[in-house]
Coordinates of N, CA, C and O in Angstrom, one line a residue:
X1 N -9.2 43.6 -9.1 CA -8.2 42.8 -8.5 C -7.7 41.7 -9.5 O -8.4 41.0 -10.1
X2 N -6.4 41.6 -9.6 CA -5.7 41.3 -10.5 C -5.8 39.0 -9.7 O -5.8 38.6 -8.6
X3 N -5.9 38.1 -11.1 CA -5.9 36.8 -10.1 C -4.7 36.4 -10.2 O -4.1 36.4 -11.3
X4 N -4.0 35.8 -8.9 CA -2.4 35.8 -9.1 C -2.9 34.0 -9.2 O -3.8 33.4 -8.8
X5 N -1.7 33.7 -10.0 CA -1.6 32.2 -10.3 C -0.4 31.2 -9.5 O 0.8 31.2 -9.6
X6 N -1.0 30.6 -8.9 CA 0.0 29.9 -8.2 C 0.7 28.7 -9.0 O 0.6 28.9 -10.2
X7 N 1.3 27.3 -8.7 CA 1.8 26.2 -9.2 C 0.3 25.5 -9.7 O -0.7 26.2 -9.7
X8 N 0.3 24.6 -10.0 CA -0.6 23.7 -10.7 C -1.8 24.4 -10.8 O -2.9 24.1 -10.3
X9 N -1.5 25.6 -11.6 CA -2.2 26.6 -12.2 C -3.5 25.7 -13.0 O -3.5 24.5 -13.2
X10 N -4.1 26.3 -13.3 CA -6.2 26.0 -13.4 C -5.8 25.7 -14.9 O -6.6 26.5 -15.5
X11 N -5.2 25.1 -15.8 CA -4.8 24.9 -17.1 C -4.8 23.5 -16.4 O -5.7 22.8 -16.7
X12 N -4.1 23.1 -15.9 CA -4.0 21.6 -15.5 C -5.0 20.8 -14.8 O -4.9 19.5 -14.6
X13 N -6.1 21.8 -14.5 CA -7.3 21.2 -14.4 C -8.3 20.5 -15.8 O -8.2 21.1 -16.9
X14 N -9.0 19.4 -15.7 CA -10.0 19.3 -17.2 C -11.2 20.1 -16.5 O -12.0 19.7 -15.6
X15 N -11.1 21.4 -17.5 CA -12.0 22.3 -17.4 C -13.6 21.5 -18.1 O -13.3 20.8 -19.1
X16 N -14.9 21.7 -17.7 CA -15.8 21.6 -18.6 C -16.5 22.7 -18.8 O -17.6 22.6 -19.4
X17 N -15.9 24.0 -18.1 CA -16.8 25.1 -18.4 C -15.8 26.0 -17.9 O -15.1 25.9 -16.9
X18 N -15.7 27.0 -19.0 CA -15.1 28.4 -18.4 C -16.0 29.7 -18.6 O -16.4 30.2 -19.7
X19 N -16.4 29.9 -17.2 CA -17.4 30.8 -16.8 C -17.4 32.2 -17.7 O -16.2 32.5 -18.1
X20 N -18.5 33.0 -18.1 CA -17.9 34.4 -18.4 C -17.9 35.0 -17.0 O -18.3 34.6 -15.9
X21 N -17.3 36.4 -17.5 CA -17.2 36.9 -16.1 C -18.8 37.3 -15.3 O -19.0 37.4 -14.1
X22 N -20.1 37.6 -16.5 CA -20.9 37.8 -16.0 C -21.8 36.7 -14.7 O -22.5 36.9 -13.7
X23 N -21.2 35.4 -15.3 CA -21.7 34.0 -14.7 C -20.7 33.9 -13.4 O -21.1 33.1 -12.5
X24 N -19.7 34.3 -13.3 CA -19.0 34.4 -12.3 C -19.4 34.7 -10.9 O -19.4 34.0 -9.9
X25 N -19.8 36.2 -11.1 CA -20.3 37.6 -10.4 C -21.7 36.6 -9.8 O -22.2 36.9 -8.8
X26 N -22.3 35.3 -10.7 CA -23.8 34.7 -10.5 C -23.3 34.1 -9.4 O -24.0 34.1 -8.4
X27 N -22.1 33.5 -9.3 CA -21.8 32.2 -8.5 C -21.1 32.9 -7.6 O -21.2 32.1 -6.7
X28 N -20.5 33.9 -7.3 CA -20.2 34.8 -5.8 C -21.4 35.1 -5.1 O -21.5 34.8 -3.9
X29 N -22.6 35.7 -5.9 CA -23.5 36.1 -5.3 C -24.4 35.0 -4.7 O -24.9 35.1 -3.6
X30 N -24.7 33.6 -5.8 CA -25.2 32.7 -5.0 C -24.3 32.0 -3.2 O -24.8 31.8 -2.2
X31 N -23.0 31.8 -3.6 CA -22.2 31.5 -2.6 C -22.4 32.5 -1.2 O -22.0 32.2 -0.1
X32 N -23.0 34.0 -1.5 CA -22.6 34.7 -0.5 C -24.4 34.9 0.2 O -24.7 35.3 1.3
X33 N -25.4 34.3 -1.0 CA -26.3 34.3 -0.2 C -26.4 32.9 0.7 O -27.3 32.9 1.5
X34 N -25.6 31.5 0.7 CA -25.5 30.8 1.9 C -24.4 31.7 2.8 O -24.5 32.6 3.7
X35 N -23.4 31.2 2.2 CA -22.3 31.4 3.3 C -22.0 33.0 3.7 O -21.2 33.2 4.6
X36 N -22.6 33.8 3.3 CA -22.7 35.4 3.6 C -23.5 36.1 4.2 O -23.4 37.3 4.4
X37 N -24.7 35.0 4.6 CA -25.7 35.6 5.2 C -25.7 36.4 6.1 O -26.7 37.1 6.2
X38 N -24.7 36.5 7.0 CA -24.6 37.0 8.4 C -23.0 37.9 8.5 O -22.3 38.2 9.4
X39 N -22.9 38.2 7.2 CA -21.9 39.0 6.9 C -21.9 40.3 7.1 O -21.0 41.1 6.7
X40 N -23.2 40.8 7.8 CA -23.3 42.6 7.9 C -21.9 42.4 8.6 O -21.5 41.5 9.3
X41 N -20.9 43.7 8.4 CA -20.1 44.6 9.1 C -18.9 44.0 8.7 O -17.9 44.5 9.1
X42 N -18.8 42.7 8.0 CA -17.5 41.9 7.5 C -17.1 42.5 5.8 O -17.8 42.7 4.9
X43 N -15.9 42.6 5.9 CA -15.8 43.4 4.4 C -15.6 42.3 3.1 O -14.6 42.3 2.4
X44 N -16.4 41.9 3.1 CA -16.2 40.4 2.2 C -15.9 41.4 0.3 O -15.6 40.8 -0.7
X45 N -16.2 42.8 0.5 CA -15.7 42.9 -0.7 C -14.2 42.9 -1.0 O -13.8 43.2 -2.2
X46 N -13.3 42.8 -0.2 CA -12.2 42.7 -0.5 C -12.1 40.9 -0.9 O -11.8 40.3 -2.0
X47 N -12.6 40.1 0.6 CA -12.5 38.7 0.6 C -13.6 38.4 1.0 O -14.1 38.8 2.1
X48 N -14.6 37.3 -0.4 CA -15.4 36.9 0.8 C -15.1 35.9 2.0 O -16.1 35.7 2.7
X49 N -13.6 35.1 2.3 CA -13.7 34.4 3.2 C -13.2 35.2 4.5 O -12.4 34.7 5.3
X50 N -13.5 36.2 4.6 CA -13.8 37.1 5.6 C -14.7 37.0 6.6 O -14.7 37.4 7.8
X51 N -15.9 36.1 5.9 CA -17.1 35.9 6.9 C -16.5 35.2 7.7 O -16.3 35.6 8.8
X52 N -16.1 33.8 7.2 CA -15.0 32.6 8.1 C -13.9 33.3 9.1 O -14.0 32.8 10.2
X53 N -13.1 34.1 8.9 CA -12.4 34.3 9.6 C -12.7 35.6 10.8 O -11.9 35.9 11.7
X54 N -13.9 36.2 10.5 CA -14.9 36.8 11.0 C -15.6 36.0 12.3 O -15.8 36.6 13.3
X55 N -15.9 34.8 12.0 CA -16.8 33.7 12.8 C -17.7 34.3 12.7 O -18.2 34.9 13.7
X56 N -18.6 34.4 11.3 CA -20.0 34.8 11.0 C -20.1 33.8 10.6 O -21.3 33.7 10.3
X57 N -19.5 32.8 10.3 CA -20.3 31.5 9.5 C -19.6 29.8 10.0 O -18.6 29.7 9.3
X58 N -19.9 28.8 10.7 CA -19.3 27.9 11.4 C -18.6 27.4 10.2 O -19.3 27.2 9.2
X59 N -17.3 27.2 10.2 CA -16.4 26.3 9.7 C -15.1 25.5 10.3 O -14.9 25.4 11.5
X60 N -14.5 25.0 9.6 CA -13.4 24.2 9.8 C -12.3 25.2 9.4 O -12.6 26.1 8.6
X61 N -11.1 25.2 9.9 CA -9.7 25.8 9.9 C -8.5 25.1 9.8 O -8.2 24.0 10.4
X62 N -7.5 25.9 8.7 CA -6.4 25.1 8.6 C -6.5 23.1 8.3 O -7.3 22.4 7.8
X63 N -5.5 22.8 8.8 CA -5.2 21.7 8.4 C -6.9 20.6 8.9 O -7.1 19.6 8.2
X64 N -7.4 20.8 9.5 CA -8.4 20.3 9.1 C -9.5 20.3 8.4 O -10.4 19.4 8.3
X65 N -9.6 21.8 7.6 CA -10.5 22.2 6.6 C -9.9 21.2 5.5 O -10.4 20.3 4.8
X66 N -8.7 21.6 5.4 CA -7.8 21.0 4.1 C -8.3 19.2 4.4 O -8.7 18.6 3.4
X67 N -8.2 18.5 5.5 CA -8.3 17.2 5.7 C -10.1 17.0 5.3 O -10.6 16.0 4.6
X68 N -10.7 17.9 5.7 CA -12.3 17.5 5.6 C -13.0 17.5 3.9 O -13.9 16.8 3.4
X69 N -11.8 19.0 3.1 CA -11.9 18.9 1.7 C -11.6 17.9 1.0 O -12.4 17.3 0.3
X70 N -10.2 17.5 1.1 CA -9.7 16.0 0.3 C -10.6 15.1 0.2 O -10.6 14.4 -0.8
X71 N -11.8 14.7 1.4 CA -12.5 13.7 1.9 C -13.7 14.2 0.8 O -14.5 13.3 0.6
X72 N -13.8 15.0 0.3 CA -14.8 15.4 -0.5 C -14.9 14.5 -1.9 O -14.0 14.2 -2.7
X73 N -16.4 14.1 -2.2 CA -16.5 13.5 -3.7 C -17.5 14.1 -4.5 O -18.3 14.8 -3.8
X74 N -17.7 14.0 -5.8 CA -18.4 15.0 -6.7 C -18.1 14.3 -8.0 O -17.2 13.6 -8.4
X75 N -19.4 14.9 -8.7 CA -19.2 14.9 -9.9 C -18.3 16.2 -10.6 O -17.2 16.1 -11.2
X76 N -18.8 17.6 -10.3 CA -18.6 18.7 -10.6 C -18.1 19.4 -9.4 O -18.5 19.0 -8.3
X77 N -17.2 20.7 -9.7 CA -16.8 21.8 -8.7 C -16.7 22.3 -9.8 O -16.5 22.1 -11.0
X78 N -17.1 23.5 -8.7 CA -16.9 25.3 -9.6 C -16.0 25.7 -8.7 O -16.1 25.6 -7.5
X79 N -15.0 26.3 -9.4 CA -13.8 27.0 -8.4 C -13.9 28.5 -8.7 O -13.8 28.9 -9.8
X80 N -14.0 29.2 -7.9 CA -13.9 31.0 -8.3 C -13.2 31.7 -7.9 O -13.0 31.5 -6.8
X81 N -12.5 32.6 -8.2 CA -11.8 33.6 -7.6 C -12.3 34.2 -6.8 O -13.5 34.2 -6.5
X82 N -11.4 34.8 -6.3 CA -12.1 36.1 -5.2 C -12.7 37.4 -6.0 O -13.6 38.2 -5.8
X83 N -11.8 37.3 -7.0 CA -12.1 38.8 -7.5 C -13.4 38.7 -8.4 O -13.6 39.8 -9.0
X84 N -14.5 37.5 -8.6 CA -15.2 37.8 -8.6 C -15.7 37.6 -9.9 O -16.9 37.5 -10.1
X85 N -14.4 37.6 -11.2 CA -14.6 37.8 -12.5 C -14.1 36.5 -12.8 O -13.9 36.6 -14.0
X86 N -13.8 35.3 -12.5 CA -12.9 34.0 -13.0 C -13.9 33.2 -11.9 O -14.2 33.5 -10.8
X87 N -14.3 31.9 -13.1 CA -14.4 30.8 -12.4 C -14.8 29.7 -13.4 O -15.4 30.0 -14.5
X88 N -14.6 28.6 -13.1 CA -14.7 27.3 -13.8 C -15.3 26.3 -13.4 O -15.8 26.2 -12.3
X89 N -15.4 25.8 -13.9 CA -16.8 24.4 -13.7 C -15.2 23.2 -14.2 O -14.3 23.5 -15.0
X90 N -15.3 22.1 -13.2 CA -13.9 21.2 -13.1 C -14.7 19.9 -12.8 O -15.7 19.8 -12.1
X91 N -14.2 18.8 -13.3 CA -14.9 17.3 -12.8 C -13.6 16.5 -11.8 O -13.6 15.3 -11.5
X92 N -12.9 17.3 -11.6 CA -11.5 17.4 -10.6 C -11.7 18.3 -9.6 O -12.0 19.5 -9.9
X93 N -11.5 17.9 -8.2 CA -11.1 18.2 -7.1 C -10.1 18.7 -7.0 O -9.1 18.0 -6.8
X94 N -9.9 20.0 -7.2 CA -8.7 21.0 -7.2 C -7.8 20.6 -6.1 O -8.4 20.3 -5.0
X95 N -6.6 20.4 -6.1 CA -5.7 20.8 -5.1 C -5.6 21.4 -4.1 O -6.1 22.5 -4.5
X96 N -5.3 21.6 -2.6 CA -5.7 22.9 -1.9 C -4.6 23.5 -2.0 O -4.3 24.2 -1.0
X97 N -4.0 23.5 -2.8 CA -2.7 24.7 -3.2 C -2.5 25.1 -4.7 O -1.4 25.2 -5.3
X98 N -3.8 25.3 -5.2 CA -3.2 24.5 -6.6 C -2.9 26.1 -7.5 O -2.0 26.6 -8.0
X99 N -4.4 26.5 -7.4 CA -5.1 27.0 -8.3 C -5.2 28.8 -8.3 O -4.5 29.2 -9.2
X100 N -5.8 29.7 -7.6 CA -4.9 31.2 -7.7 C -4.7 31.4 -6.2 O -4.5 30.5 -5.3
X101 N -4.6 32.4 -6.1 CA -4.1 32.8 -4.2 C -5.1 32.7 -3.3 O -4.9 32.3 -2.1
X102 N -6.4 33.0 -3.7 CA -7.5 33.4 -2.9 C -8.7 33.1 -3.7 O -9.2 34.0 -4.4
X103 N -9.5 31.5 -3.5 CA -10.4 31.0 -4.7 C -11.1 30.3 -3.9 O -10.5 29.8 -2.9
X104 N -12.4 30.0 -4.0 CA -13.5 28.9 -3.7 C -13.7 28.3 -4.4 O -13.8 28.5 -5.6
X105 N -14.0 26.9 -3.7 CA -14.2 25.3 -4.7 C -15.4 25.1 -3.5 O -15.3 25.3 -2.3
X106 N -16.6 24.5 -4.5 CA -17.8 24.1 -3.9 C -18.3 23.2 -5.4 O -17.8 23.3 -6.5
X107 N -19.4 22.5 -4.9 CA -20.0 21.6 -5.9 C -21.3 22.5 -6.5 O -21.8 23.4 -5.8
X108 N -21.8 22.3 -7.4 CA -22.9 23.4 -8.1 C -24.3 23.6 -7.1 O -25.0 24.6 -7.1
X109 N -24.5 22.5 -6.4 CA -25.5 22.7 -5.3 C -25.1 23.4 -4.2 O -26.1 23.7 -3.4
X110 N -23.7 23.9 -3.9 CA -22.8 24.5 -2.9 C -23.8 24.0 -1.6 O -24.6 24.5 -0.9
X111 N -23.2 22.5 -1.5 CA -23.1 21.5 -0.7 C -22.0 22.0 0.6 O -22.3 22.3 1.8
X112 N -21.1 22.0 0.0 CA -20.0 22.9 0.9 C -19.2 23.6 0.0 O -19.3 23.7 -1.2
X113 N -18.2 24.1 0.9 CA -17.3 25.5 -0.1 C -16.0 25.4 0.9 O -16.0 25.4 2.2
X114 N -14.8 25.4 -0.1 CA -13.6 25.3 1.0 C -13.2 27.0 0.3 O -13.5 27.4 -0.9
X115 N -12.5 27.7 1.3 CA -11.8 28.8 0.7 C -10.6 28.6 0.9 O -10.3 28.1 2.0
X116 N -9.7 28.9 0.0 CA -8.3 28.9 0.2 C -7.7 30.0 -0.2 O -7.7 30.5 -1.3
X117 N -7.0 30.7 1.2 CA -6.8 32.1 1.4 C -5.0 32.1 0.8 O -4.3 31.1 0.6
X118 N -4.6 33.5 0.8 CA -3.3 33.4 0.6 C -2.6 33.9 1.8 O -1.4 34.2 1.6
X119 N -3.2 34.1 3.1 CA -3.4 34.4 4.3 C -2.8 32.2 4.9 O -2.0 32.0 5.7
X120 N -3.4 31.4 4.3 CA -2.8 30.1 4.8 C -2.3 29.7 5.9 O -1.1 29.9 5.6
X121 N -2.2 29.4 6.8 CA -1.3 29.0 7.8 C -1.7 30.3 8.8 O -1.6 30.0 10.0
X122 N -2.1 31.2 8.6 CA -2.6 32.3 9.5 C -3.8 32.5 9.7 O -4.3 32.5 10.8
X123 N -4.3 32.7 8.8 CA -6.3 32.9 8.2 C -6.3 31.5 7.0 O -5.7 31.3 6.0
X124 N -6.9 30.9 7.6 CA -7.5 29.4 6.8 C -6.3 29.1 6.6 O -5.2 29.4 7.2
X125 N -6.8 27.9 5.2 CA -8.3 27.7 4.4 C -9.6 27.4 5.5 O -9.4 27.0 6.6
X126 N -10.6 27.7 5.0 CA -11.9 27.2 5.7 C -12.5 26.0 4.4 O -12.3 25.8 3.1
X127 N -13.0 25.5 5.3 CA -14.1 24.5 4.8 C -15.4 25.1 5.6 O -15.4 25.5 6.8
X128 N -16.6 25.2 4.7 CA -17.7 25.1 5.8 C -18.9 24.3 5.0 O -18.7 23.9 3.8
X129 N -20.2 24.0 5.5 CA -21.3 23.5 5.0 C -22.1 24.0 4.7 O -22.2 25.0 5.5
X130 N -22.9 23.8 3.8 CA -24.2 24.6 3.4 C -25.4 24.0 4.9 O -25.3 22.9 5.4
X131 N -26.3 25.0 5.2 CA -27.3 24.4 6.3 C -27.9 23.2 5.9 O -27.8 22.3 6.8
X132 N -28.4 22.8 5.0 CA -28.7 22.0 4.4 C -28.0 20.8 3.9 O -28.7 19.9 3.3
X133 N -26.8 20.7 4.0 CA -25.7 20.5 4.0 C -26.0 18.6 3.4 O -25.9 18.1 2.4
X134 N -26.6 18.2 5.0 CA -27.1 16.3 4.7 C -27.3 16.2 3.2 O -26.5 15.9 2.3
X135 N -28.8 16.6 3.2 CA -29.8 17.0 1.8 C -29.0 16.8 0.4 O -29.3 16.2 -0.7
X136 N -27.8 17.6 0.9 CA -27.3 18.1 -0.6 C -26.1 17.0 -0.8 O -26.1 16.2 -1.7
X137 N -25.5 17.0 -0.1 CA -24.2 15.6 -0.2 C -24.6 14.6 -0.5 O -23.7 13.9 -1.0
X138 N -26.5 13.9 -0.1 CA -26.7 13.0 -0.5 C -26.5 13.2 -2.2 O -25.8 12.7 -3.1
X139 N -27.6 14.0 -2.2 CA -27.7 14.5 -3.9 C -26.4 14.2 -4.8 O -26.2 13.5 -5.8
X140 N -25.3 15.0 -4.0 CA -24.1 14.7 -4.8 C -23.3 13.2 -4.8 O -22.4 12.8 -5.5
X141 N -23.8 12.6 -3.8 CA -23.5 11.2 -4.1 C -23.9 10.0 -4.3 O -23.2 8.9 -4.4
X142 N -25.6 10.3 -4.8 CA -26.3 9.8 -5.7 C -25.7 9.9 -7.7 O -25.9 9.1 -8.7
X143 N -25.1 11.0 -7.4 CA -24.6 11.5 -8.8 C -23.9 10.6 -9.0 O -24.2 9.6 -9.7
X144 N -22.3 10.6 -8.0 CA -21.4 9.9 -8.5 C -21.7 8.5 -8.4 O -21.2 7.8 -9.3
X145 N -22.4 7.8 -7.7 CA -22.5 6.4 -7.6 C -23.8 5.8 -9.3 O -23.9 4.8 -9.9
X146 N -24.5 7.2 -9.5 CA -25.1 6.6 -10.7 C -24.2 6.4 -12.1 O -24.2 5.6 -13.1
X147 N -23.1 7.4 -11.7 CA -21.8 7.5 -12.6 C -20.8 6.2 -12.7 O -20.2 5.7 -13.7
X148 N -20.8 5.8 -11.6 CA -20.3 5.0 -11.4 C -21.1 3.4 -12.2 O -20.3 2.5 -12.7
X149 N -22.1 3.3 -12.1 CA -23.1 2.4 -12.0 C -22.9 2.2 -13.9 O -22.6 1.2 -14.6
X150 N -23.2 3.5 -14.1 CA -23.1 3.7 -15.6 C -21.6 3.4 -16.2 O -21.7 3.3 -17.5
X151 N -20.3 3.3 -15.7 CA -19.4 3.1 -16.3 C -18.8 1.7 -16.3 O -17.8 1.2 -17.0
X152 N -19.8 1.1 -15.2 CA -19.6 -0.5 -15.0 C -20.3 -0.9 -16.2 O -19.7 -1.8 -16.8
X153 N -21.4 -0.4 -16.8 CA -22.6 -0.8 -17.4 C -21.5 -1.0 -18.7 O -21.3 -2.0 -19.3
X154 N -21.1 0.1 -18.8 CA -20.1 0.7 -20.5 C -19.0 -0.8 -20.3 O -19.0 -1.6 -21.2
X155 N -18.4 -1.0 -19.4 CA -17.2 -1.8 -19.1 C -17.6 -2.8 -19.4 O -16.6 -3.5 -19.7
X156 N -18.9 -3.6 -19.5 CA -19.4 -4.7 -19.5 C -20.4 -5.0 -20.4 O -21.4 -5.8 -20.3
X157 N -20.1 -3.9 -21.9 CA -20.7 -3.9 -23.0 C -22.0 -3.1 -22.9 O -22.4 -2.4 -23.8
X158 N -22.6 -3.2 -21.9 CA -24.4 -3.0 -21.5 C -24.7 -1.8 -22.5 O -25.5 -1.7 -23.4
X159 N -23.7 -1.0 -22.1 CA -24.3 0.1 -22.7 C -23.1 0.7 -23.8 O -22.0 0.5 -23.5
X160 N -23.6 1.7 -25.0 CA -22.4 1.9 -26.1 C -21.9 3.3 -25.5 O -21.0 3.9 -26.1

C-alpha cells in the first residue's frame, strides 16, 4: 500500500528517528498487541483502526478524539503508517491532519494512540488508551517535567 501524503507532510516534522521498514512492522505489531487484542474477525490488515471503528477496543471519536489528542504531552511520538512500512520517532506532536491519510501517533510506551483515518468525519480519528494507561502517562510526564527541570537548570547557568 502505497503512503499518500497530505499538507504538512512528515518533512516538517523534527524527525529524531526514521524507522527502517523492518522496525516499523516492530511498532504495528507492538501497537496491535494492546490495541488489537480483541481484533479476531476485524480486518485490521487493510486498517488497523478497524478495531476502533469495529468497537473492539473503547475509544474516543471524531472531534473529541482530536480534542483529547491536542491535550496530549510527551517527550517523544512515533507516528506510523498504516501500511506498515513508514514510521518515525518525532519530539513534536503531529497535527491531526498533518501527516499521511491513515497513520498512528502514540508515545514509545504506547500510553495512548490517536489514529487518523482518511475515512475522517465518517470513521474517526479515534483516540484510545493503553489499559494501563494512569501508569504510563505518569511515566511520560515525569519525562517532560525532568526536561523541563533540566532546561531551567541550563537557563540558569547550572548546567553546560
Amino acid at each position: 500500500m502505497e503512503v499518500h501524503r497530505k499538507r504538512g507532510d512528515i518533512d516538517q516534522l523534527h524527525l529524531l528517528k526514521d524507522y527502517t521498514q523492518k522496525e516499523a512492522a516492530e511498532w504495528a505489531d507492538a501497537w496491535l498487541s494492546i490495541y488489537g487484542r480483541a481484533g479476531r474477525g476485524v480486518n485490521t490488515k487493510s486498517y488497523l483502526w478497524h478495531v476502533f471503528s469495529a468497537g473492539r477496543y473503547p475509544c474516543l471519536s471524531g472531534p473529541a478524539a482530536v480534542a483529547r489528542y491536542v491535550a496530549q504531552v510527551g517527550m517523544q511520538f512515533v507516528v506510523l503508517s498504516n501500511d506498515r512500512n513508514h514510521a518515525v520517532l518525532t519530539d513534536q506532536l503531529p497535527d491531526a491532519e498533518a501527516v499521511w491519510s491513515d497513520y498512528y501517533v502514540f508515545p514509545p510506551n504506547l500510553a495512548w494512540t490517536m489514529a487518523l483515518t482518511h475515512e475522517a468525519g465518517w470513521l474517526g480519528p479515534y483516540f484510545a488508551q493503553h489499559p494501563d494507561h494512569a501508569r504510563l502517562d505518569e511515566e511520560n510526564l515525569r519525562q517532560v517535567q525532568k526536561a523541563r527541570e533540566i532546561e531551567a537548570a541550563r537557563s540558569k547557568g547550572w548546567l553546560g
